[in-house]
CSV table of C-alpha atoms and ligand atoms in Angstrom, one decimal:
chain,number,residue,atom,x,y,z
A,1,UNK,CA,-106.9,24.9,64.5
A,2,UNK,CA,-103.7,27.2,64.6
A,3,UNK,CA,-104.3,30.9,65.8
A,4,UNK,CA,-101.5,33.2,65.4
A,5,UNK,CA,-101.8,36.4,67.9
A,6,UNK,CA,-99.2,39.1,67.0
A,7,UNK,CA,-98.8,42.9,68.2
A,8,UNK,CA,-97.0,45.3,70.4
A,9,UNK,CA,-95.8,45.1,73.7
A,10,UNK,CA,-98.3,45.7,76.2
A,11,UNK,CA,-101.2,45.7,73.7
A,12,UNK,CA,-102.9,42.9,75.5
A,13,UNK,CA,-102.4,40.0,73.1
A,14,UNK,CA,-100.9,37.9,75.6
A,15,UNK,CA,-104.1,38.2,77.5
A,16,UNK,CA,-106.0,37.6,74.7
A,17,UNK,CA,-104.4,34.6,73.2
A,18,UNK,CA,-105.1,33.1,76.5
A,19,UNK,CA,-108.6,33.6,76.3
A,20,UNK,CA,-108.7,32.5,73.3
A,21,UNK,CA,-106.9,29.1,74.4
A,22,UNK,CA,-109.0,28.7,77.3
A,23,UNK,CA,-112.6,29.1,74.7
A,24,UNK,CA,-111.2,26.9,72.4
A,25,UNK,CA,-109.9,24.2,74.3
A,26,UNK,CA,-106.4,24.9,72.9
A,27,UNK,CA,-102.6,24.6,74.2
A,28,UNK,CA,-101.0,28.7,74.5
A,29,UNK,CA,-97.3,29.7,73.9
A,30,UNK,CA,-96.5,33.0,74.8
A,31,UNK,CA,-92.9,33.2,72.7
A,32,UNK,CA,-92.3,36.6,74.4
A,33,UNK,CA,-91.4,34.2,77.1
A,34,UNK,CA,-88.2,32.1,74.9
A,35,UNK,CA,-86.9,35.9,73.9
A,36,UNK,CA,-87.5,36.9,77.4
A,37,UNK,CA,-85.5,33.5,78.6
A,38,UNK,CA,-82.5,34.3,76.4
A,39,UNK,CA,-82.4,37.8,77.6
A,40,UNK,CA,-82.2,36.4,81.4
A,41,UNK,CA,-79.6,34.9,80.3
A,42,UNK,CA,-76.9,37.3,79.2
A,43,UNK,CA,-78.4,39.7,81.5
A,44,UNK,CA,-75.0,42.1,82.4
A,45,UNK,CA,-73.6,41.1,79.3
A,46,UNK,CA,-74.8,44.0,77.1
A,47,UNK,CA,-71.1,45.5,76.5
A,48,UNK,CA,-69.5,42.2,76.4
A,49,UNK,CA,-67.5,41.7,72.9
A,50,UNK,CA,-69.3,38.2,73.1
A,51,UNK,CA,-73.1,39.8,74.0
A,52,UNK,CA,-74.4,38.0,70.7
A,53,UNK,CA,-72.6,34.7,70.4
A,54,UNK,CA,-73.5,34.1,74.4
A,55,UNK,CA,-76.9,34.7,73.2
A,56,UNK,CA,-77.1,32.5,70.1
A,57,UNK,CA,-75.8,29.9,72.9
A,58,UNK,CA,-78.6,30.6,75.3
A,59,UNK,CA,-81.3,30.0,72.5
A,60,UNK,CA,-79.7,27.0,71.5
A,61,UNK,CA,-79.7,25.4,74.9
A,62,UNK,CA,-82.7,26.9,75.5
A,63,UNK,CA,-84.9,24.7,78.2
A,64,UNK,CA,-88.7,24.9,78.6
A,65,UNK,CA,-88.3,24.6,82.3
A,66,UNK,CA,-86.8,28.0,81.9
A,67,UNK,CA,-89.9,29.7,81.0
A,68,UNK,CA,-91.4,30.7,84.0
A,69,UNK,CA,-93.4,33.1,83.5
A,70,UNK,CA,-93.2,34.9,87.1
A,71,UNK,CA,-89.8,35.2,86.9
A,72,UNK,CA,-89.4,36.6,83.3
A,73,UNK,CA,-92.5,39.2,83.5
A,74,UNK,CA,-90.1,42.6,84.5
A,75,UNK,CA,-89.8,45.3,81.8
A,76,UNK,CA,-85.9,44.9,82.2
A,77,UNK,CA,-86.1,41.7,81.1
A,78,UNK,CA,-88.9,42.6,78.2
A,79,UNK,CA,-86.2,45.3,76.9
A,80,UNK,CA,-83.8,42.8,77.1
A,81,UNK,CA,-85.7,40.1,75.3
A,82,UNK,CA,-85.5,42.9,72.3
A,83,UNK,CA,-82.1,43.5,71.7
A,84,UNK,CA,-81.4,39.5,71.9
A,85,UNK,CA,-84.4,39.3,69.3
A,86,UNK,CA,-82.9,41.5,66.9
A,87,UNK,CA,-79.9,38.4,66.4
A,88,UNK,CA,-81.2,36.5,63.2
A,89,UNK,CA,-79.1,33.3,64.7
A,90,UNK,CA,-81.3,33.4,68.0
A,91,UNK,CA,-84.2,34.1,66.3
A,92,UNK,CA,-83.2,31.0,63.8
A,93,UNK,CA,-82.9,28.8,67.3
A,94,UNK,CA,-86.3,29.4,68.2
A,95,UNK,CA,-87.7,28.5,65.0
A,96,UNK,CA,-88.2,24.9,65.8
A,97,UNK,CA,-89.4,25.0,69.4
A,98,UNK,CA,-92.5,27.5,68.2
A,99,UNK,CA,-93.0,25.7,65.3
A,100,UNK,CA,-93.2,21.9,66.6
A,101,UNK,CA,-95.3,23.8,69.4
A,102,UNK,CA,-97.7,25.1,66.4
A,103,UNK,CA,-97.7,21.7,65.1
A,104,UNK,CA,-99.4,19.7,67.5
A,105,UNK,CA,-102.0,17.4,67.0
A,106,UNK,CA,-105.7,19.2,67.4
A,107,UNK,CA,-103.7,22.9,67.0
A,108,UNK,CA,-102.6,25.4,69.4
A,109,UNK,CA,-102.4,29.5,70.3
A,110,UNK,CA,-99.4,31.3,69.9
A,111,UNK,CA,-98.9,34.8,70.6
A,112,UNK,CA,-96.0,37.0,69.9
A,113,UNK,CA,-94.8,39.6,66.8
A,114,UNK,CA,-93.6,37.5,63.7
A,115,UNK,CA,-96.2,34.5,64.7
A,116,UNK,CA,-98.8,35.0,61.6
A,117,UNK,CA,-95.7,35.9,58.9
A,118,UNK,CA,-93.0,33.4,59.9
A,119,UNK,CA,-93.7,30.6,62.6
A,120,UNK,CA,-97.4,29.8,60.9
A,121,UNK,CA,-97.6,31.7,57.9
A,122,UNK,CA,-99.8,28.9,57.6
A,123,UNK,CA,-102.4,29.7,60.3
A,124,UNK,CA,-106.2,28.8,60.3
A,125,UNK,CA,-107.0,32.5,62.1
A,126,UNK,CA,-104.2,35.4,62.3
A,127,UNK,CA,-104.9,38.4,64.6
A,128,UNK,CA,-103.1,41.2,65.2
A,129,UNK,CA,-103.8,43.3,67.9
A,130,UNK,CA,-102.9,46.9,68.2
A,131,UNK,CA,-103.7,49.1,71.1
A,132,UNK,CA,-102.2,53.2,71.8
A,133,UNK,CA,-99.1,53.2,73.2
A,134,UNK,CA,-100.5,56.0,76.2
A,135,UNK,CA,-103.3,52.8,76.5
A,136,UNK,CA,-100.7,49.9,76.7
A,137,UNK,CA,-99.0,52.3,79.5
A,138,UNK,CA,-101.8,52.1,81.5
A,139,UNK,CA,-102.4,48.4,81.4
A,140,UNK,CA,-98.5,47.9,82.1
A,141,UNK,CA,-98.6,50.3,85.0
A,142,UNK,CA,-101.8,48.6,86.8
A,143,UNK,CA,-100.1,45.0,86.4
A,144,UNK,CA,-97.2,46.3,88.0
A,145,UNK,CA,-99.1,48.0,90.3
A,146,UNK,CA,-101.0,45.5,91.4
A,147,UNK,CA,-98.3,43.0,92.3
A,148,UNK,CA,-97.1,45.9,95.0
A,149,UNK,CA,-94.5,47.6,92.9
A,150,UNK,CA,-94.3,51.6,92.4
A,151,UNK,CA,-94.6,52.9,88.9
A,152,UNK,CA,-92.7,55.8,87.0
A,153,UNK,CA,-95.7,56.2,84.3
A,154,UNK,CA,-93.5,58.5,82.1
A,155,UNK,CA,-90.3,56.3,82.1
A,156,UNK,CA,-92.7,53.2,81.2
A,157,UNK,CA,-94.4,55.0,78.6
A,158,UNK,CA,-90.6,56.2,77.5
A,159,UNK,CA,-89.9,52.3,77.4
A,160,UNK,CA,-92.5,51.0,75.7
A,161,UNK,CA,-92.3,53.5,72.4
A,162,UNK,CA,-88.3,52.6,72.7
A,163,UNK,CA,-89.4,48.3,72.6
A,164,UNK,CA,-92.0,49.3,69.8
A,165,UNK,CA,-89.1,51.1,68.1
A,166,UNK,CA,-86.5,48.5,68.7
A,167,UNK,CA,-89.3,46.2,67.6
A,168,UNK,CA,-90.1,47.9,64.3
A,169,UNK,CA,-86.7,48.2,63.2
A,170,UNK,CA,-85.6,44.8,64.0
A,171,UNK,CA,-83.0,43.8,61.0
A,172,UNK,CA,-84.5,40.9,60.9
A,173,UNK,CA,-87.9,40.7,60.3
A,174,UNK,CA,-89.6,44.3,61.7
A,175,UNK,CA,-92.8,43.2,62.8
A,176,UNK,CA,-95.7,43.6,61.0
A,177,UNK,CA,-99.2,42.0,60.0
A,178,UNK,CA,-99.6,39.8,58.0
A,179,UNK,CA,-101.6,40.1,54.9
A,180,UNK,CA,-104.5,38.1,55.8
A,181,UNK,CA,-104.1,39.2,59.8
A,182,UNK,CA,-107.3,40.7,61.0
A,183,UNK,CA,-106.6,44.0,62.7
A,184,UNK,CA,-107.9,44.4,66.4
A,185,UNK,CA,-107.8,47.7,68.5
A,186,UNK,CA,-108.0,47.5,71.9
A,187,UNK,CA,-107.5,51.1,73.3
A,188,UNK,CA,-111.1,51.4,74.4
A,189,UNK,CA,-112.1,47.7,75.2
A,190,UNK,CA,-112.0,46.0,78.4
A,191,UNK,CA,-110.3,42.0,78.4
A,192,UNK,CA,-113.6,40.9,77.9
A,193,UNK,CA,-115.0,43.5,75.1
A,194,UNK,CA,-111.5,42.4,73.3
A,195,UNK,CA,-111.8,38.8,73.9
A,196,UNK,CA,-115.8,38.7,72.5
A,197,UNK,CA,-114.3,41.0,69.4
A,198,UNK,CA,-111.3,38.2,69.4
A,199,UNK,CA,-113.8,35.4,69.7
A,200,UNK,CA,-116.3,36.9,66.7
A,201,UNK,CA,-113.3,36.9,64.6
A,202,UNK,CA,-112.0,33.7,65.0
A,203,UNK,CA,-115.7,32.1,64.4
A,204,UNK,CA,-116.0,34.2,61.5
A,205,UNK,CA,-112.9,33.4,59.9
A,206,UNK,CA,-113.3,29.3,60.6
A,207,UNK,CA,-117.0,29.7,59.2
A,208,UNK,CA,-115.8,31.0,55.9
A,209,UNK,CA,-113.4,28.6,55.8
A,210,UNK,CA,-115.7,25.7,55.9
A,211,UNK,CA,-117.8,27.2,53.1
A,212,UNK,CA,-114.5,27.2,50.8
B,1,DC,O1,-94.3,40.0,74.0
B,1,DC,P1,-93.1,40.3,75.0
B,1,DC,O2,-93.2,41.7,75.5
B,1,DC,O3,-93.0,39.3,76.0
B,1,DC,O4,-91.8,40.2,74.1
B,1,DC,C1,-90.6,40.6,74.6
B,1,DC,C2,-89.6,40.9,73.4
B,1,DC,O5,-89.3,39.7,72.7
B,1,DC,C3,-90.2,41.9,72.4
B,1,DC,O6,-89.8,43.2,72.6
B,1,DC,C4,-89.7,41.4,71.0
B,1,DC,C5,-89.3,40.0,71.3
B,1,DC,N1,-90.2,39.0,70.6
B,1,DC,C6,-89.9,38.7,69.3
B,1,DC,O7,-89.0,39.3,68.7
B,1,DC,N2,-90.7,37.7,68.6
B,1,DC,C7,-91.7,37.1,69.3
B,1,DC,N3,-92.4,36.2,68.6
B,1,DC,C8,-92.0,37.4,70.6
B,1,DC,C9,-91.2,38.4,71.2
């Protein structure tokens, strides 16, 4: 079984596709992490004349050692992840790596924004989980909170509708659901209210599946 999680930054589908992994038994890819990679890598080269060619480079050689997610969690390197993810080419050298990911035997979890209309258009389950943006502040601000940093709730809040922006616009692809995602707002649910919503879903949608 493929499950495709898509939505905004900070609107809890990272946390979500987990979950869902964990129920199901299933391996998880976070992609935000390979955008997040590349970005760490050309990190200082924004106003280089060679910012997107160094990137392209970076995704090609990309490693899976590199994706640590402790190390690639900031929101520097989450707007930084954006701009290297609005470059078709890098976008292109991730294809493969998300896809063979997708691909393996027994199925997997993948969460990011293009997951359920471009890596696995082909998905058993597609969610797409949405969440307002004064919400996804919130969440943001306790997680950084409660590692011990201090938190500028305005100037997060500021980032995140600039990501969504950057996000929506993208040249290449502006993220959207798919047709046959099913919508899921989280403002007002706790992880577990959103994972038992997540969890009826996905049941629902494989049930009606095996009647076909
Ligand atoms: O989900 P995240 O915050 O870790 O993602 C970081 C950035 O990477 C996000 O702003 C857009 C980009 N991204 C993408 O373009 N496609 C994906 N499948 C995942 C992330």
């Amino acid at each position: 079984m493929i499950i495709a999680v898509d939505g905004p930054a900070a609107s809890g589908k990272g946390t979500l596709a987990a979950g869902l992994a964990r129920h199901y038994g299933l391996p998880h890819l976070d992609t935000g992490l390979l955008y997040r990679a590349v970005g760490r890598a050309v990190l200082g080269l924004e106003n280089a004349p060679d910012f997107e060619a160094q990137a392209i480079a970076a995704a090609q050689r990309l490693d899976p050692s590199d994706l640590d997610p402790a190390v690639l969690s900031s929101q520097a390197l989450g707007n930084q992840a954006s701009r290297v993810a609005v470059i078709a080419e890098v976008r292109a050298a991730l294809y493969a790596f998300q896809r063979d990911f997708a691909l393996q035997p027994g199925g997997a979890v993948l969460d990011g924004r293009d997951i359920g209309t471009r890596i696995c258009p082909d998905a058993d389950v597609k969610l797409f989980i949405v969440a307002e943006a004064w919400a996804r502040t919130e969440r943001r601000a306790r997680q950084f909170e409660a590692r011990g940093l201090s938190v500028d709730r305005q100037a997060l809040h500021a980032q995140i509708e600039e990501r969504d922006r950057r996000d929506r616009d993208n040249p290449n692809g502006g993220f959207f659901p798919a047709e046959d995602a099913h919508l899921l707002d989280t403002t007002r649910l706790d992880i577990e209210a959103a994972l038992r919503a997540a969890v009826a879903i996905v049941d629902g949608a494989m049930a009606r599946k095996a009647k076909q």
